[in-house]
Short mmCIF file of C-alpha atoms and ligand atoms in Angstrom, two decimals:
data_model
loop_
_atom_site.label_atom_id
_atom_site.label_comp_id
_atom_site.label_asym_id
_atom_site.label_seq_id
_atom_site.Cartn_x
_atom_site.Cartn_y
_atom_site.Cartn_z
CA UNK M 4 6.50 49.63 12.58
CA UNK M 5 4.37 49.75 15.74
CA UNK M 6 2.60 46.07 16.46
CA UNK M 7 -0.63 47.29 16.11
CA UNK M 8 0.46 48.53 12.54
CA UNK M 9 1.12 44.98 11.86
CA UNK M 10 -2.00 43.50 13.11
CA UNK M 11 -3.93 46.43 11.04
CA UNK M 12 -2.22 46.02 7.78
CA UNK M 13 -2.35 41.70 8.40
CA UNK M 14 -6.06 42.22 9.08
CA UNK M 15 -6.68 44.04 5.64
CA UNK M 16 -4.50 41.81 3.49
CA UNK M 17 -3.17 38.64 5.12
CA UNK M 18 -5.59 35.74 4.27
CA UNK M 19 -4.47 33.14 6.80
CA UNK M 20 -4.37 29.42 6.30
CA UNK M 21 -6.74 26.99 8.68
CA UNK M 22 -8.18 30.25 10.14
CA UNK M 23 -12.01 31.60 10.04
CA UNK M 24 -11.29 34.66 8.94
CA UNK M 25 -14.22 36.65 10.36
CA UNK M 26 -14.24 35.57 13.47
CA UNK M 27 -10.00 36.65 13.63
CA UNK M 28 -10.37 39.81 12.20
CA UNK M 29 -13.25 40.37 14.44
CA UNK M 30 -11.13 39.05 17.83
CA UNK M 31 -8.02 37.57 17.62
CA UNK M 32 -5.32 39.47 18.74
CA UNK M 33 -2.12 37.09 16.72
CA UNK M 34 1.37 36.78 17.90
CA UNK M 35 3.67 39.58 16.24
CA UNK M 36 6.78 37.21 15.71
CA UNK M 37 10.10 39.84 15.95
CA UNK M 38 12.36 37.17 17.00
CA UNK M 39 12.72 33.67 17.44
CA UNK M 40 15.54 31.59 18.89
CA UNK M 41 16.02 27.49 20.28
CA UNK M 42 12.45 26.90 21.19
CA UNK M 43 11.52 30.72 21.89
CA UNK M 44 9.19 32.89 20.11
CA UNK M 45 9.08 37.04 21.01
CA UNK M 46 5.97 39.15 20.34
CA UNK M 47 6.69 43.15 19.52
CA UNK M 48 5.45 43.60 23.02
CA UNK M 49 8.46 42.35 24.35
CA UNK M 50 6.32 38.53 25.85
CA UNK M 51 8.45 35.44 25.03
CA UNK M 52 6.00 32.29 24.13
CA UNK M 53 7.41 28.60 24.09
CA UNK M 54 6.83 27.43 20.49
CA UNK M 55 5.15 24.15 21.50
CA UNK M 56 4.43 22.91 18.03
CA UNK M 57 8.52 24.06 17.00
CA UNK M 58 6.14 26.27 14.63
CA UNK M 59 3.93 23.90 12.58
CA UNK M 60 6.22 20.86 13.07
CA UNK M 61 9.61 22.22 10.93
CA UNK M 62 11.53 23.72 13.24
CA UNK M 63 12.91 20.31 15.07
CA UNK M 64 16.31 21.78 15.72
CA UNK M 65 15.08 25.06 17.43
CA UNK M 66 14.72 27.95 15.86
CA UNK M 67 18.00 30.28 13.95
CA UNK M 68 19.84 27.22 14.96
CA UNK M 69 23.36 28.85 14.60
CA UNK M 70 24.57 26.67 12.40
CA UNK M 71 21.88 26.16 9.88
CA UNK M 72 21.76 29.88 9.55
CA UNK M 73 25.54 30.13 8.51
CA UNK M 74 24.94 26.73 6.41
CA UNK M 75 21.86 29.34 4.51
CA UNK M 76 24.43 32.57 4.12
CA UNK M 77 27.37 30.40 2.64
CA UNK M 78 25.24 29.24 0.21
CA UNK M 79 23.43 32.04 -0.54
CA UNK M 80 26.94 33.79 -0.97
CA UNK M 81 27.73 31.17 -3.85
CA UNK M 82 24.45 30.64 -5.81
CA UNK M 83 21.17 31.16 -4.38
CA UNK M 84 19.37 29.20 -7.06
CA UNK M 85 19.69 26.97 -10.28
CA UNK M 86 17.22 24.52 -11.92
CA UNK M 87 17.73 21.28 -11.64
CA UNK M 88 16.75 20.81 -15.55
CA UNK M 89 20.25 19.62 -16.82
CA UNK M 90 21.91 21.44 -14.27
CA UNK M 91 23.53 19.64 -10.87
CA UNK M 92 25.50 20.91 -7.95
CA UNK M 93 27.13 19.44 -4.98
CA UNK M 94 24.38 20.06 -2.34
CA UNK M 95 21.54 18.69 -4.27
CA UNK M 96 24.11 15.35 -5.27
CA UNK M 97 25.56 15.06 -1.73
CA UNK M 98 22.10 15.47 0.02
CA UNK M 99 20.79 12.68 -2.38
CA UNK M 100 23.73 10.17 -1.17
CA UNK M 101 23.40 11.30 2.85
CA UNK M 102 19.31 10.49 2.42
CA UNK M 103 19.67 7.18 0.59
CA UNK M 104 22.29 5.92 3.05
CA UNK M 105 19.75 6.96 6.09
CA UNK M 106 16.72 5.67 4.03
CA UNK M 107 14.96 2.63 5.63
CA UNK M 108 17.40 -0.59 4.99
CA UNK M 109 19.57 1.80 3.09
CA UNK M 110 16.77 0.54 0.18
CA UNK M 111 15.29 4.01 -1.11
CA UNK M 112 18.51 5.41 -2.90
CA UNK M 113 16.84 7.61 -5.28
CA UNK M 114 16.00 11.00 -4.08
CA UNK M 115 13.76 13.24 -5.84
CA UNK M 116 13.29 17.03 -4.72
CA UNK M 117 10.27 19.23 -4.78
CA UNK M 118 9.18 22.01 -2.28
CA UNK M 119 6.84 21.24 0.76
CA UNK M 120 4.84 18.26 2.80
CA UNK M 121 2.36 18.60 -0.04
CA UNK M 122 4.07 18.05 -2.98
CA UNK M 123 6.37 15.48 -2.04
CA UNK M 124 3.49 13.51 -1.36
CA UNK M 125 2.07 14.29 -5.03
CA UNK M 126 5.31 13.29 -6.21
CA UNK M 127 4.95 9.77 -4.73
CA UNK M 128 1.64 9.41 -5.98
CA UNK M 129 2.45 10.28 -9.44
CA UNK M 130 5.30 8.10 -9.56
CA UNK M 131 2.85 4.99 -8.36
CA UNK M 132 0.49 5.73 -10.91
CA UNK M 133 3.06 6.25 -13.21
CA UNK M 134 4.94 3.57 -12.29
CA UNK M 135 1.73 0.91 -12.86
CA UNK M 136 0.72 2.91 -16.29
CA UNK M 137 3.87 1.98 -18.10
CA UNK M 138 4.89 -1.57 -16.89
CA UNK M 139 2.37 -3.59 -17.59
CA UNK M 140 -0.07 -2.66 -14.66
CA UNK M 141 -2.18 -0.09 -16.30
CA UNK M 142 -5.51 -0.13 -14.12
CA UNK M 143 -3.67 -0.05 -11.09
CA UNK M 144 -5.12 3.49 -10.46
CA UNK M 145 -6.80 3.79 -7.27
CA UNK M 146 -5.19 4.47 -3.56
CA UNK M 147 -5.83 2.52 -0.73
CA UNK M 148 -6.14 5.46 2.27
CA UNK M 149 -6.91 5.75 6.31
CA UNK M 150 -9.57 7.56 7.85
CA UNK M 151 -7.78 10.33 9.54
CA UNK M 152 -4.85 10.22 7.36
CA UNK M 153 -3.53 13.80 6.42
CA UNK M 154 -1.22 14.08 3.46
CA UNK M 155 -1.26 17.71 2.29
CA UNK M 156 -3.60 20.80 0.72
CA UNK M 157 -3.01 20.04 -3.12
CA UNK M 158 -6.10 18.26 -4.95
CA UNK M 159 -4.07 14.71 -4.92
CA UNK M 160 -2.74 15.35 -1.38
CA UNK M 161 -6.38 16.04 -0.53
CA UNK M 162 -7.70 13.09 -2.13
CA UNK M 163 -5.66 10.33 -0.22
CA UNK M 164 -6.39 12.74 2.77
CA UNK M 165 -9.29 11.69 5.43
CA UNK M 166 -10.13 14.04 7.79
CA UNK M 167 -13.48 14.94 6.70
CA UNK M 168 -13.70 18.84 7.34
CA UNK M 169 -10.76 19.12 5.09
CA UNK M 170 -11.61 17.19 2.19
CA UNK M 171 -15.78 16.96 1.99
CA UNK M 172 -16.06 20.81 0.07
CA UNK M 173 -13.97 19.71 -2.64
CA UNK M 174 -15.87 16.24 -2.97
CA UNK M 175 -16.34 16.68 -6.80
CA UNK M 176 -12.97 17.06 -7.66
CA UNK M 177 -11.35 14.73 -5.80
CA UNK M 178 -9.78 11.26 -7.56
CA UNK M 179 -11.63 8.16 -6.17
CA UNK M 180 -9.92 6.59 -3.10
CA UNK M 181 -10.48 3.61 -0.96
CA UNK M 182 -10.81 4.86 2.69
CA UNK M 183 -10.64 1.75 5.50
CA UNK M 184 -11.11 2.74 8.74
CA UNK M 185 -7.82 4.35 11.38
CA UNK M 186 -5.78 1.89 12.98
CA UNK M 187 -5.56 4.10 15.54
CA UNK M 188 -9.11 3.40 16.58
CA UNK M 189 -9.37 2.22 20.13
CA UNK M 190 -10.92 -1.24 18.87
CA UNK M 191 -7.11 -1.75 17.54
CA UNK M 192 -6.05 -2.04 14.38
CA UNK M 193 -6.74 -5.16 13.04
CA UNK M 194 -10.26 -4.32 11.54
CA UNK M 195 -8.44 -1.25 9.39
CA UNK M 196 -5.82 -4.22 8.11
CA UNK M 197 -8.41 -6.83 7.46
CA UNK M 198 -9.89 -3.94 5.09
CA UNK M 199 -6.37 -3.10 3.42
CA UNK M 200 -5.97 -6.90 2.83
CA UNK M 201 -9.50 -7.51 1.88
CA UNK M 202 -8.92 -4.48 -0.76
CA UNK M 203 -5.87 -5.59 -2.12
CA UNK M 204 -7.01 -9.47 -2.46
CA UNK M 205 -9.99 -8.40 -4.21
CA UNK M 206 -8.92 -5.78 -6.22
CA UNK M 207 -4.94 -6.67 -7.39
CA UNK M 208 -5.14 -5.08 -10.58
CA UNK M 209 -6.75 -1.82 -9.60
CA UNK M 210 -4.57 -0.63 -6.55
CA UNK M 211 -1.43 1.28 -7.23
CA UNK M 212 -0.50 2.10 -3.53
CA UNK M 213 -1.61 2.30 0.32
CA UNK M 214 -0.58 5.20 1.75
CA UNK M 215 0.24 5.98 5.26
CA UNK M 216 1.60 8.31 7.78
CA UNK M 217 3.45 5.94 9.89
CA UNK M 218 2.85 5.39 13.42
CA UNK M 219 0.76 8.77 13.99
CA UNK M 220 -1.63 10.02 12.47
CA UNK M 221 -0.92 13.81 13.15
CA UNK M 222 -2.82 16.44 12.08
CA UNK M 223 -6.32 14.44 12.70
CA UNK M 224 -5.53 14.52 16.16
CA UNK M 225 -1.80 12.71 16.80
CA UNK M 226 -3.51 9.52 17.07
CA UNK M 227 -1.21 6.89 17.38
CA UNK M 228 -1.16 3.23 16.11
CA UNK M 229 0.26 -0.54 16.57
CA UNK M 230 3.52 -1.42 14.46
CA UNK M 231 1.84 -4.63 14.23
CA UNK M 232 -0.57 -2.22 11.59
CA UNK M 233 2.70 -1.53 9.65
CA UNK M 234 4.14 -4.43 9.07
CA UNK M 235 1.57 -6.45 8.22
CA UNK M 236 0.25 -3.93 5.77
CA UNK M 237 3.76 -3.97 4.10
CA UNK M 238 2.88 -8.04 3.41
CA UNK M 239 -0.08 -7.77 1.97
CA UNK M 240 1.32 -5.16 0.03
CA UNK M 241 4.13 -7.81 -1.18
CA UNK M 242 1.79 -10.49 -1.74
CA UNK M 243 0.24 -8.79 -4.66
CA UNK M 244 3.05 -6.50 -5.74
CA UNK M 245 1.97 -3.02 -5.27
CA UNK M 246 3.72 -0.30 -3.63
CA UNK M 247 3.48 1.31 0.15
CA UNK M 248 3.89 4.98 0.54
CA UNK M 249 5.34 5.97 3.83
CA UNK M 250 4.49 9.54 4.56
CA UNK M 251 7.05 10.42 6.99
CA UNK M 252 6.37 14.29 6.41
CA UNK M 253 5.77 14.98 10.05
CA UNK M 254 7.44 11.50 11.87
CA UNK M 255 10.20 11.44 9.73
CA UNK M 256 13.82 12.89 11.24
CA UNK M 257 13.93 11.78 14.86
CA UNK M 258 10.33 12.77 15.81
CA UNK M 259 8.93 9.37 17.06
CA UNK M 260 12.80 8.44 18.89
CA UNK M 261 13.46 6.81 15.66
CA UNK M 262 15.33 8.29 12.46
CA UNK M 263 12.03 7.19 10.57
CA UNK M 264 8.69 5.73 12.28
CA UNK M 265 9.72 3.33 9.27
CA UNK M 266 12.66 2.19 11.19
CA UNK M 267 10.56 1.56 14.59
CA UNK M 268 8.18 -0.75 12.63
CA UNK M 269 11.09 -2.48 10.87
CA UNK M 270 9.43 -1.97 7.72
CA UNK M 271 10.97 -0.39 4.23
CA UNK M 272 8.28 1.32 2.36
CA UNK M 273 8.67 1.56 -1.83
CA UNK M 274 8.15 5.66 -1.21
CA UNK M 275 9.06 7.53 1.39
CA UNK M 276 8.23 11.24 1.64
CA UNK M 277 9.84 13.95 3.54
CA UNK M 278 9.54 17.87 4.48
CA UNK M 279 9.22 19.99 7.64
CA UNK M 280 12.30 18.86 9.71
CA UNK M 281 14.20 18.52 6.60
CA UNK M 282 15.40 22.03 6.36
CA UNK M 283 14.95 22.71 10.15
CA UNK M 284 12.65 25.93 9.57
CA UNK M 285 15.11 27.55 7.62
CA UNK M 286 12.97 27.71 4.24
CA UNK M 287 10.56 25.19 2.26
CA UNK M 288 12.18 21.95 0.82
CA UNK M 289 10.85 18.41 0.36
CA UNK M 290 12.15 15.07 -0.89
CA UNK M 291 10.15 11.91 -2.12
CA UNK M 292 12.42 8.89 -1.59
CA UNK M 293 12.15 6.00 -3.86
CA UNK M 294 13.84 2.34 -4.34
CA UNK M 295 16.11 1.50 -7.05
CA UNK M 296 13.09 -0.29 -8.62
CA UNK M 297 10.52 2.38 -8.75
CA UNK M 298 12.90 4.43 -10.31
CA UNK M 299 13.96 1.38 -13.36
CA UNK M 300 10.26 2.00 -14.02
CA UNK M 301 10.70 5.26 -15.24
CA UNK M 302 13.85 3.84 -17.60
CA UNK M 303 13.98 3.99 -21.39
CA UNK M 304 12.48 6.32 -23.97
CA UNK M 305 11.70 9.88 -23.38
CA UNK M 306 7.95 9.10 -23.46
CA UNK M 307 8.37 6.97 -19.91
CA UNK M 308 9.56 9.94 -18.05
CA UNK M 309 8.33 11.38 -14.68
CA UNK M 310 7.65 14.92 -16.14
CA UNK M 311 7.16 16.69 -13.06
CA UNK M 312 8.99 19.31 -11.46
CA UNK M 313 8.70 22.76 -9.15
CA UNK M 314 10.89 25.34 -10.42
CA UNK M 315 12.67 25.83 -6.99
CA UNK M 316 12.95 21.68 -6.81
CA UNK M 317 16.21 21.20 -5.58
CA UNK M 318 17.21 24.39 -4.38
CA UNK M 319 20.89 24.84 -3.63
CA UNK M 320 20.22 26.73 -0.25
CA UNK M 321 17.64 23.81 1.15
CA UNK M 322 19.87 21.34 -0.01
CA UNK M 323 22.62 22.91 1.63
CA UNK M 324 20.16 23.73 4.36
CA UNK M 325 19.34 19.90 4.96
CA UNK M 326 22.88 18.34 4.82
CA UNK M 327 23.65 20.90 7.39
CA UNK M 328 20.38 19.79 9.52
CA UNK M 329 21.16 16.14 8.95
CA UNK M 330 24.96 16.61 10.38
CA UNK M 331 23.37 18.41 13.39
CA UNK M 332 21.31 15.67 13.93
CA UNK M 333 24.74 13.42 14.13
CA UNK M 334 27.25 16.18 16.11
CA UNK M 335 24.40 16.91 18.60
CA UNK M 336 23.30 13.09 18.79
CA UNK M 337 19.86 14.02 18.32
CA UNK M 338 18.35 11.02 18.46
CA UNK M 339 19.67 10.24 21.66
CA UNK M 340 18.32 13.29 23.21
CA UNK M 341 14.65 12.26 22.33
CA UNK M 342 15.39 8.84 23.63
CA UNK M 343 16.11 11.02 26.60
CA UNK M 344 13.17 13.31 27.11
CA UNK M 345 10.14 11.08 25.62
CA UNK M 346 9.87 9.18 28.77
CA UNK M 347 9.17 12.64 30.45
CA UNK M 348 7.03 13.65 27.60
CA UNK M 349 4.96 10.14 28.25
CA UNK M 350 4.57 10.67 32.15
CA UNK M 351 3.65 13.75 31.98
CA UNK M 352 0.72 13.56 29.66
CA UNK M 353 -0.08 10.79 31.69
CA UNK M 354 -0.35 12.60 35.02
CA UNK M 355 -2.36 15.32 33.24
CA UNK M 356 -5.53 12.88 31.93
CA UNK M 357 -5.16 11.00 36.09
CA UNK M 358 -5.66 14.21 37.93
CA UNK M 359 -7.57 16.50 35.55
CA UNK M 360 -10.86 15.91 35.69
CA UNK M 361 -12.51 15.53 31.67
CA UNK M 362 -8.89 15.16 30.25
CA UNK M 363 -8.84 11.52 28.70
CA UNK M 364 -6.60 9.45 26.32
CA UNK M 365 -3.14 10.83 26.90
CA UNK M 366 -1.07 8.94 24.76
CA UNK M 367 2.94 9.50 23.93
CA UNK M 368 5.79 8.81 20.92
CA UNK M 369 8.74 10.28 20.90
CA UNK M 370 8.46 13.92 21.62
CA UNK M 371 4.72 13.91 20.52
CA UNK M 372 2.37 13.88 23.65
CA UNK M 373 -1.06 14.50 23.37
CA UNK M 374 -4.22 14.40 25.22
CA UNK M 375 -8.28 15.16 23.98
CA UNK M 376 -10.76 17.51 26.28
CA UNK M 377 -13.71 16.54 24.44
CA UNK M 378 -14.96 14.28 21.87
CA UNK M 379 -15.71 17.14 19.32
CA UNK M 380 -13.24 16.89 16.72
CA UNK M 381 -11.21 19.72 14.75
CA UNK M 382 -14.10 21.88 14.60
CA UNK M 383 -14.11 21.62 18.24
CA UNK M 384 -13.57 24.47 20.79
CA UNK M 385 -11.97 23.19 24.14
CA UNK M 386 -8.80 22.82 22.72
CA UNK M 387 -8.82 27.00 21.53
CA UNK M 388 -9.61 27.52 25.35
CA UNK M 389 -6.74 25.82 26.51
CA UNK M 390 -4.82 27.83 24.05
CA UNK M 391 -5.75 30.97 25.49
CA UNK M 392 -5.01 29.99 28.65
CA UNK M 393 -1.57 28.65 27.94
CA UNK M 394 -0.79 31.70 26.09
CA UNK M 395 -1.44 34.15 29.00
CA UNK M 396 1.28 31.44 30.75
CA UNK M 397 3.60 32.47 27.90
CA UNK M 398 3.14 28.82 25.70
CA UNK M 399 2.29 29.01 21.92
CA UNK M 400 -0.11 26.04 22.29
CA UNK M 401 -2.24 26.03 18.69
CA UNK M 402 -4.75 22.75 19.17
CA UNK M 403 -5.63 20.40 17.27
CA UNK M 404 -9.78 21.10 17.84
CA UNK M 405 -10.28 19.39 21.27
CA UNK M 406 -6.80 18.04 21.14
CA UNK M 407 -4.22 19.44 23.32
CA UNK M 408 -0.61 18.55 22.19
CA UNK M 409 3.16 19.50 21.76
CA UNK M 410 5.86 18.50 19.15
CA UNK M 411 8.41 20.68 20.12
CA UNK M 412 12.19 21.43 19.45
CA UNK M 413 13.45 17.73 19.22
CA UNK M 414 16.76 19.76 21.16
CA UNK M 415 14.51 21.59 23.83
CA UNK M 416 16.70 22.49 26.94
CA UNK M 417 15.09 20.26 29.70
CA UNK M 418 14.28 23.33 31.62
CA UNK M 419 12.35 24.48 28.78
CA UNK M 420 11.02 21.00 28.30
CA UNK M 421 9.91 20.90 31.85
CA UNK M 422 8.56 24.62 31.63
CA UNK M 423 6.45 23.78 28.79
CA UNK M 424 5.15 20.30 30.25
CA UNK M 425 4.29 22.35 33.75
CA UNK M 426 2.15 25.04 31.09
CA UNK M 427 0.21 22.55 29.64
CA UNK M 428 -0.83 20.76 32.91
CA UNK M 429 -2.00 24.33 34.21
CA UNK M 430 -3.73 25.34 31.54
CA UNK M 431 -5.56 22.02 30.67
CA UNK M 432 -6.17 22.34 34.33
CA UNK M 433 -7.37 26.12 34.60
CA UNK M 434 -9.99 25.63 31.89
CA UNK M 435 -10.76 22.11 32.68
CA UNK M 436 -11.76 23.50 36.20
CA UNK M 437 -14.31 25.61 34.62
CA UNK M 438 -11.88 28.96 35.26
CA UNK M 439 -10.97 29.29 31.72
N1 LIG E 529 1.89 15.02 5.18
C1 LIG E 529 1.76 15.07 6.52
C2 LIG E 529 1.80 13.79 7.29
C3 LIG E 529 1.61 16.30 7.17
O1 LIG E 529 1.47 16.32 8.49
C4 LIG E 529 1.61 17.48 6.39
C5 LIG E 529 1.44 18.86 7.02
N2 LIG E 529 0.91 18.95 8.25
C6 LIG E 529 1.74 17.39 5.02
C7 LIG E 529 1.89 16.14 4.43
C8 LIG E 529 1.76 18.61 4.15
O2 LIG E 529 2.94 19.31 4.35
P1 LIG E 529 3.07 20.84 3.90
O3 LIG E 529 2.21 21.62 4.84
O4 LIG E 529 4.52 21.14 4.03
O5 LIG E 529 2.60 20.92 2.48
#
């Protein structure tokens, strides 16, 4: 089929997420994706873009990374698919015991599968509430939450979210929430904790979890935080017994140099979720790690059960997917590469908010560097400017609003690293210069 086929049939049917639809039917001419390989995207017209986001943050092993492909075909040669409803196989059990031994402290050594960043977050937060409702906590109902935190596009995943735009149109429906202000604010973090402990002091019996995306908080902006904000809200958390939820949906796996932006902060969460890298852009597949004593909660009669479950929880080729992603990460020392490459990542966002004029806050952690163009938020359009530019360079560069940023391929070739980090400068710099 000829590409502008593709565009014409997508522009009649395709309703496309996080997208205006008028004004992209109206203008935007997308990327045709025919092929896609390491940290390379090709358009039908032949034009190879760097994938600078490693396509929405899954594919941290490149994409069609050789082996995860032949990890997908075995499997799917065997058995596609099974429930896990009284059913088991060996990738499902044998993923479980690889993600408990990597958990934080080796503590979280119950794994329980669902499908996407989403759900495995409304798996943790059922399993709090849950948790509270049948051991002797029963108002502990309510979430403590971050401004700017982003935990997924279902109702609950919406209602611990805090990015305004996304949440304020479904207002009505949403489950009440305390929101304390971002640690990542610039007047530090302490005010957000002094909230979270203030909360939790005042309210012990009502609280049945803070949840967090450690260390950044991505999609409002990759806006970074202290540690210090970590830790400290894991102790209030233990001084009045209620549970932390680490959302490690887009840190998790290696981004931040770390296995988990747990591990950097030396703190061990009671819930730990997990997506995107997980199945290295192979296919959809999520986990929601919990400790052994979450999961006694749940123990006894049929009536304290956690009756939740997607019908392709589990899924033999993920799972297979994922054990195949996690011994990648070993054989090709993953982790060491980003230890590698971040302090490149860091200077070079640096050098781009010193010498381009209007380009502020550059900021760095692991293979995440970002840098704003404006103050205007996601509705914002500098960042979409840069984008064009970097595109007509050959980068797939999708902004966050006025936020320019990468989180490639954790296993980007330098050159391509370097080729990438060189694209960004120029076209921050082209439009920043008023030629954009
Ligand atoms: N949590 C975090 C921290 C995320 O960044 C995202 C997605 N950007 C999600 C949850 C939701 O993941 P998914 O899109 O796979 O549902």
């Amino acid at each position: 089929m000829e590409r502008s086929e593709v565009v014409a049939r997508d522009k009649r049917h395709v309703w496309h997420p996080y997208t205006a639809m008028d004004a992209y039917i109206a203008g935007t001419d997308p990327l045709v994706v025919v092929e896609a390989e390491g940290p390379y995207l090709w358009d039908a017209d032949g034009t190879r873009y760097l994938d600078a986001n490693g396509s929405w943050w899954v594919s941290t092993l490149g994409h069609r990374h050789p082996r995860l492909v032949r990890a997908l075909v075995e499997q799917a040669g065997r058995f596609p698919h099974t429930s896990l409803a009284g059913v088991t196989h060996a990738p499902a059990a044998r993923l479980a015991e690889e993600l408990a031994a990597l958990s934080p402290g080796g503590q979280l050594p119950r794994v329980f599968y669902s499908d996407n960043g989403s759900t495995a977050v409304e798996v943790a937060i059922k399993m709090a509430a849950q948790y509270w409702a049948q051991n002797g906590r029963p108002g502990r109902t309510r979430f403590i939450t971050l401004s700017g935190a982003f935990h997924g596009e279902t109702i609950g995943a919406t209602s611990v979210g805090g990015v305004e735009v996304f949440r304020d149109v479904f207002g009505p429906l949403l489950f009440d929430v305390v929101h304390v202000p971002s640690p990542a604010e610039p007047a530090g973090w302490e005010r957000a904790f002094a909230q979270v402990e203030a909360t939790l002091r005042a309210h012990p019996d009502e609280i049945a979890a803070v949840i967090v995306e450690p260390l950044i908080q991505g999609a409002a902006g990759m806006h970074l935080y202290a540690p210090a904000f970590l830790r400290a809200v894991r102790e209030a958390t233990r001084e009045v017994d209620t549970f932390l939820i680490a959302d490690e949906v887009f840190t998790g796996l290696g981004r931040t140099g770390a296995r988990f932006a747990c591990d950097l902060a030396g703190v061990v969460p009671d819930l730990l979720c997990l997506a995107k890298a997980l199945s290295g852009g192979l296919l959809p597949f999520a986990a929601t790690l919990a400790t052994e004593r979450v999961f006694a909660g749940f123990g006894g009669g049929p009536e304290r059960a956690l009756y939740y479950g997607h019908s392709y929880c589990g899924n033999p080729l993920g799972a297979a997917v994922a054990r195949e992603v996690l011994a990648v990460y070993r054989d090709e020392d993953v982790l060491g590469q980003v230890a590698r490459k971040a302090p490149r990542v860091k200077a070079a966002f640096e050098h781009m908010a010193q010498t381009i004029p209007g380009v502020t806050r550059p900021r760095a952690l692991g293979m995440v560097g970002a840098v704003d163009l404006g103050t205007g938020g996601y509705l914002a359009r500098a960042g979409w400017r840069v984008y064009e530019a970097a595109r007509r360079r050959g980068l797939y560069l999708r902004p966050l609003g006025d936020t320019v940023y990468i989180a490639p391929a954790l296993n980007i070739p330098d050159a391509a690293l370097e080729e990438l980090l060189a694209g960004v400068e120029a076209s921050l710099g082209e439009v920043a210069l008023g030629a954009g």
